[in-house]
PDB file of C-alpha atoms in Angstrom:
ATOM      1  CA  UNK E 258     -25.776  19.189 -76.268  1.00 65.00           C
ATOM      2  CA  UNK E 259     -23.257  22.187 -75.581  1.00 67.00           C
ATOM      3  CA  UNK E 260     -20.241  23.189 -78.082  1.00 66.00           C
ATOM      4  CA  UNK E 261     -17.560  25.269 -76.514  1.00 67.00           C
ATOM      5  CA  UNK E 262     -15.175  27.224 -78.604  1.00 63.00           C
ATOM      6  CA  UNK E 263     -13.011  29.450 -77.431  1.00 61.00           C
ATOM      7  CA  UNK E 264     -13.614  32.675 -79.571  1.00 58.00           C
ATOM      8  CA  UNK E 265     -10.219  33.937 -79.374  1.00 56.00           C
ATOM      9  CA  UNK E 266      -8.214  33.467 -82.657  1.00 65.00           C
ATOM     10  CA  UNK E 267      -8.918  32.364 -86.030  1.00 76.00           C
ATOM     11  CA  UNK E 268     -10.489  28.853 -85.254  1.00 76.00           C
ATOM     12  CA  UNK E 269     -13.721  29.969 -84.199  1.00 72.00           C
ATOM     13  CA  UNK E 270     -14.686  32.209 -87.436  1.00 74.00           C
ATOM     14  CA  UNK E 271     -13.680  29.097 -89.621  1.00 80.00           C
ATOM     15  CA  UNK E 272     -15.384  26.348 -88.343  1.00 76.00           C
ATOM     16  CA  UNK E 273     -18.496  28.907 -87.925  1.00 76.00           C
ATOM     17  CA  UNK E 274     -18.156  29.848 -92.110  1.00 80.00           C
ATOM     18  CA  UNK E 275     -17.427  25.550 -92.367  1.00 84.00           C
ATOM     19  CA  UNK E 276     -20.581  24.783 -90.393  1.00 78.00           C
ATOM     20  CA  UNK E 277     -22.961  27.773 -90.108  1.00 77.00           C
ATOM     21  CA  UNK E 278     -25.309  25.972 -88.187  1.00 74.00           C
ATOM     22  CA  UNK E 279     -23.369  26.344 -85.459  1.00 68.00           C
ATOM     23  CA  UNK E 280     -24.169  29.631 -85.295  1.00 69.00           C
ATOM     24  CA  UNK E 281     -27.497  30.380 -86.927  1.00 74.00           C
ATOM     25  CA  UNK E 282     -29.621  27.241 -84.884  1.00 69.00           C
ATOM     26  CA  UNK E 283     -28.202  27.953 -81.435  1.00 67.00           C
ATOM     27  CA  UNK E 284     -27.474  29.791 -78.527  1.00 66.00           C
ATOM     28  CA  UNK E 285     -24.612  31.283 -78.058  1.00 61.00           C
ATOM     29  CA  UNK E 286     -23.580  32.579 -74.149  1.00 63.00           C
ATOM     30  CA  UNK E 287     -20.394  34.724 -74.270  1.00 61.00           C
ATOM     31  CA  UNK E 288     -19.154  34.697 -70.742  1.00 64.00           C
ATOM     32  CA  UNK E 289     -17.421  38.392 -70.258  1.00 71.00           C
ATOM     33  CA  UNK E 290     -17.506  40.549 -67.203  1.00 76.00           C
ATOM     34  CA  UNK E 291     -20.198  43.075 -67.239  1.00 81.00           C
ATOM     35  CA  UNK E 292     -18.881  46.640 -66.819  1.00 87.00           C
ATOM     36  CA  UNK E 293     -19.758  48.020 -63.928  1.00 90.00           C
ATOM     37  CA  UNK E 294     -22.281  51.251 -65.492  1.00 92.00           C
ATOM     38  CA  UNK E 295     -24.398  47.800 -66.970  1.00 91.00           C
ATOM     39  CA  UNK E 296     -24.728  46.533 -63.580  1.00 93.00           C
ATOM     40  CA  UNK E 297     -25.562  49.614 -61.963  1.00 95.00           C
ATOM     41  CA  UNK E 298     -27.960  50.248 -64.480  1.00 95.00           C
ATOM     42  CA  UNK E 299     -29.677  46.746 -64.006  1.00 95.00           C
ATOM     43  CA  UNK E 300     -29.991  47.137 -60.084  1.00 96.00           C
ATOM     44  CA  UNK E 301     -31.259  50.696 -60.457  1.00 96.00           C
ATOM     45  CA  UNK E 302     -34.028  48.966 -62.897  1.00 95.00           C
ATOM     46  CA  UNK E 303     -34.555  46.937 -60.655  1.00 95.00           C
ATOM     47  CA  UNK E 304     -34.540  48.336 -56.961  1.00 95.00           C
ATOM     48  CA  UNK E 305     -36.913  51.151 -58.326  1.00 94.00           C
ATOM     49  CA  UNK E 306     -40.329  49.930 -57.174  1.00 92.00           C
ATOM     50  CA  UNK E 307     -38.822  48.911 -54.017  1.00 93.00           C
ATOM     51  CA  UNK E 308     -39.989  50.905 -51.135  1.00 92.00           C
ATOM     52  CA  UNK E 309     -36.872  52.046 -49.321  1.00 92.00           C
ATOM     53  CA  UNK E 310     -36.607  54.684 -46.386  1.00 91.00           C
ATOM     54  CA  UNK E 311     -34.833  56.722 -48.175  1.00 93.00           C
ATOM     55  CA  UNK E 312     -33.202  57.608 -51.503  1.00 95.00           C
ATOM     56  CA  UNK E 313     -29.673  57.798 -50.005  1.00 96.00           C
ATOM     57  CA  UNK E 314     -30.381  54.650 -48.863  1.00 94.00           C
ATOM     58  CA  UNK E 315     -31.268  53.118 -52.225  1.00 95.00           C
ATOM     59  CA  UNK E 316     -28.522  54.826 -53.814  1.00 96.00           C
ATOM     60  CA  UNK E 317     -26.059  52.879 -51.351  1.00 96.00           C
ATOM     61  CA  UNK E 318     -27.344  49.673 -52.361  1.00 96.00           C
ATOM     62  CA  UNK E 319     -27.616  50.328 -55.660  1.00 96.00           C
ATOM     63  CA  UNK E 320     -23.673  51.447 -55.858  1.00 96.00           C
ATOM     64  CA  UNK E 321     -22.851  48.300 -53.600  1.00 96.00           C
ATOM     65  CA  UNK E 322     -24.507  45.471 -55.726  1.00 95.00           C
ATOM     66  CA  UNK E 323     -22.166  46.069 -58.404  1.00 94.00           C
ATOM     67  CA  UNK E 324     -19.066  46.368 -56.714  1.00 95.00           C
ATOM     68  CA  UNK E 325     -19.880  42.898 -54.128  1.00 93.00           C
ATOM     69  CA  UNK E 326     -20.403  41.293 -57.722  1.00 92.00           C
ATOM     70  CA  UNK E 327     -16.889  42.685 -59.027  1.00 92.00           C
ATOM     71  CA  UNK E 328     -15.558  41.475 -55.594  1.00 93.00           C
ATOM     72  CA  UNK E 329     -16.570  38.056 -55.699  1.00 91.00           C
ATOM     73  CA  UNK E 330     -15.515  37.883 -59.784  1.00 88.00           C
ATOM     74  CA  UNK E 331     -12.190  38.972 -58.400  1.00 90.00           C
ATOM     75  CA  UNK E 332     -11.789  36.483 -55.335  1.00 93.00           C
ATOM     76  CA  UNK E 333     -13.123  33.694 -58.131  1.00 90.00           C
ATOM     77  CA  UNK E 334      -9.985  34.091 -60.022  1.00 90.00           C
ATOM     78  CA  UNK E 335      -7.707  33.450 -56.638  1.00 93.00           C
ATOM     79  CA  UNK E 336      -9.770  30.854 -56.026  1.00 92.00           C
ATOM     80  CA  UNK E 337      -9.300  29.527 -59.476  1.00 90.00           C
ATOM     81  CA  UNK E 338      -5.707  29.938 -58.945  1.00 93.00           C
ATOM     82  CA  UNK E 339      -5.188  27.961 -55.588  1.00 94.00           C
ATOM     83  CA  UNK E 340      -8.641  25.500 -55.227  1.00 92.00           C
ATOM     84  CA  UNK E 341      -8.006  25.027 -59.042  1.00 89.00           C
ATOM     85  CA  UNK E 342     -11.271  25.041 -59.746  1.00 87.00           C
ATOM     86  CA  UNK E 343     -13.584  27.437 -61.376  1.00 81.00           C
ATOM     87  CA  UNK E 344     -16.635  29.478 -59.780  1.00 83.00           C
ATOM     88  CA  UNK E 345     -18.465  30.977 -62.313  1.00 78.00           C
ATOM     89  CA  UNK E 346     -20.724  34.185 -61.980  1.00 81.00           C
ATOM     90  CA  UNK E 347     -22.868  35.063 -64.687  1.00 80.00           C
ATOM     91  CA  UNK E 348     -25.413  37.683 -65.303  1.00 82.00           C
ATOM     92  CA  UNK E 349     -27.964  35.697 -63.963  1.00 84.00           C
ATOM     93  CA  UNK E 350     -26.092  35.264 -60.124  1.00 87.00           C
ATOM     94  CA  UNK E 351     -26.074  39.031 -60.520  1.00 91.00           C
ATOM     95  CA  UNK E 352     -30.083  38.796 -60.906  1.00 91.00           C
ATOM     96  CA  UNK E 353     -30.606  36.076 -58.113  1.00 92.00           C
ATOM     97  CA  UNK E 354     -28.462  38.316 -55.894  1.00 93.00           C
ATOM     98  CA  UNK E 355     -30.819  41.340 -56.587  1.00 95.00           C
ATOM     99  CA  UNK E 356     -33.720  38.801 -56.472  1.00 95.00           C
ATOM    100  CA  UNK E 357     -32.555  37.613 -52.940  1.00 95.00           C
ATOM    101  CA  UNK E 358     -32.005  41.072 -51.495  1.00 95.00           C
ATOM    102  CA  UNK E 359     -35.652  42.073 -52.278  1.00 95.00           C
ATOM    103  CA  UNK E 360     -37.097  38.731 -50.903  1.00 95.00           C
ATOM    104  CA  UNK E 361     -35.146  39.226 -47.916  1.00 94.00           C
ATOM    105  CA  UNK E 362     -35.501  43.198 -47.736  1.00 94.00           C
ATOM    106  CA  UNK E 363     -39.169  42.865 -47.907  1.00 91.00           C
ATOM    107  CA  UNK E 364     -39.185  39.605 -44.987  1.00 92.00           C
ATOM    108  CA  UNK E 365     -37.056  41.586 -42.966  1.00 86.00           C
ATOM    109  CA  UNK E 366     -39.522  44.843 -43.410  1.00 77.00           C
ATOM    110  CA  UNK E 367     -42.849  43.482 -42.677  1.00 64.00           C
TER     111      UNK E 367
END
């Protein structure tokens, strides 16, 4: 079953003091945009047992994951505003896009 408030305003904090269950026997996602030092941070994590050619080159894609992700969060919202409909990216796309990159970094190297 999944409950969506929105937690802007008042409504949220009184239905969650109403019916605390709400909030102490679930999950609760809060879809926000990463900032951009949190992403680097993950790929760095990440990307660091990856064997690479170089460091430059590591630092490159470590920089660029973050900012395709902030691309494609921006085009999302255009593309909310003339498909009208909604693409969502969440920290895990941001994962599977890191995840993919190594799966195909490492095909590609071999």
């Amino acid at each position: 079953m999944a409950l969506c408030f929105s937690p802007v305003g008042d409504n949220f904090r009184h239905r969650a003091r109403k019916f605390p269950a709400i909030v102490n026997c679930t999950v609760i996602d809060w879809f926000h945009d990463w900032p951009i030092e949190a992403l680097t941070s993950v790929a760095e994590r990440k990307l660091f047992d990856v064997e690479m050619p170089s460091e430059e080159i590591r630092q490159g894609i470590i920089e660029f994951m973050p900012f395709s992700f902030y691309i494609v969060n921006k085009v999302s919202v255009r593309y909310k505003e003339v498909e009208k409909r909604f693409c969502y990216t969440t920290p895990k796309s941001f994962l599977e896009l890191i995840k993919l990159f190594i799966s195909m970094f490492e095909s590609k190297r071999i």
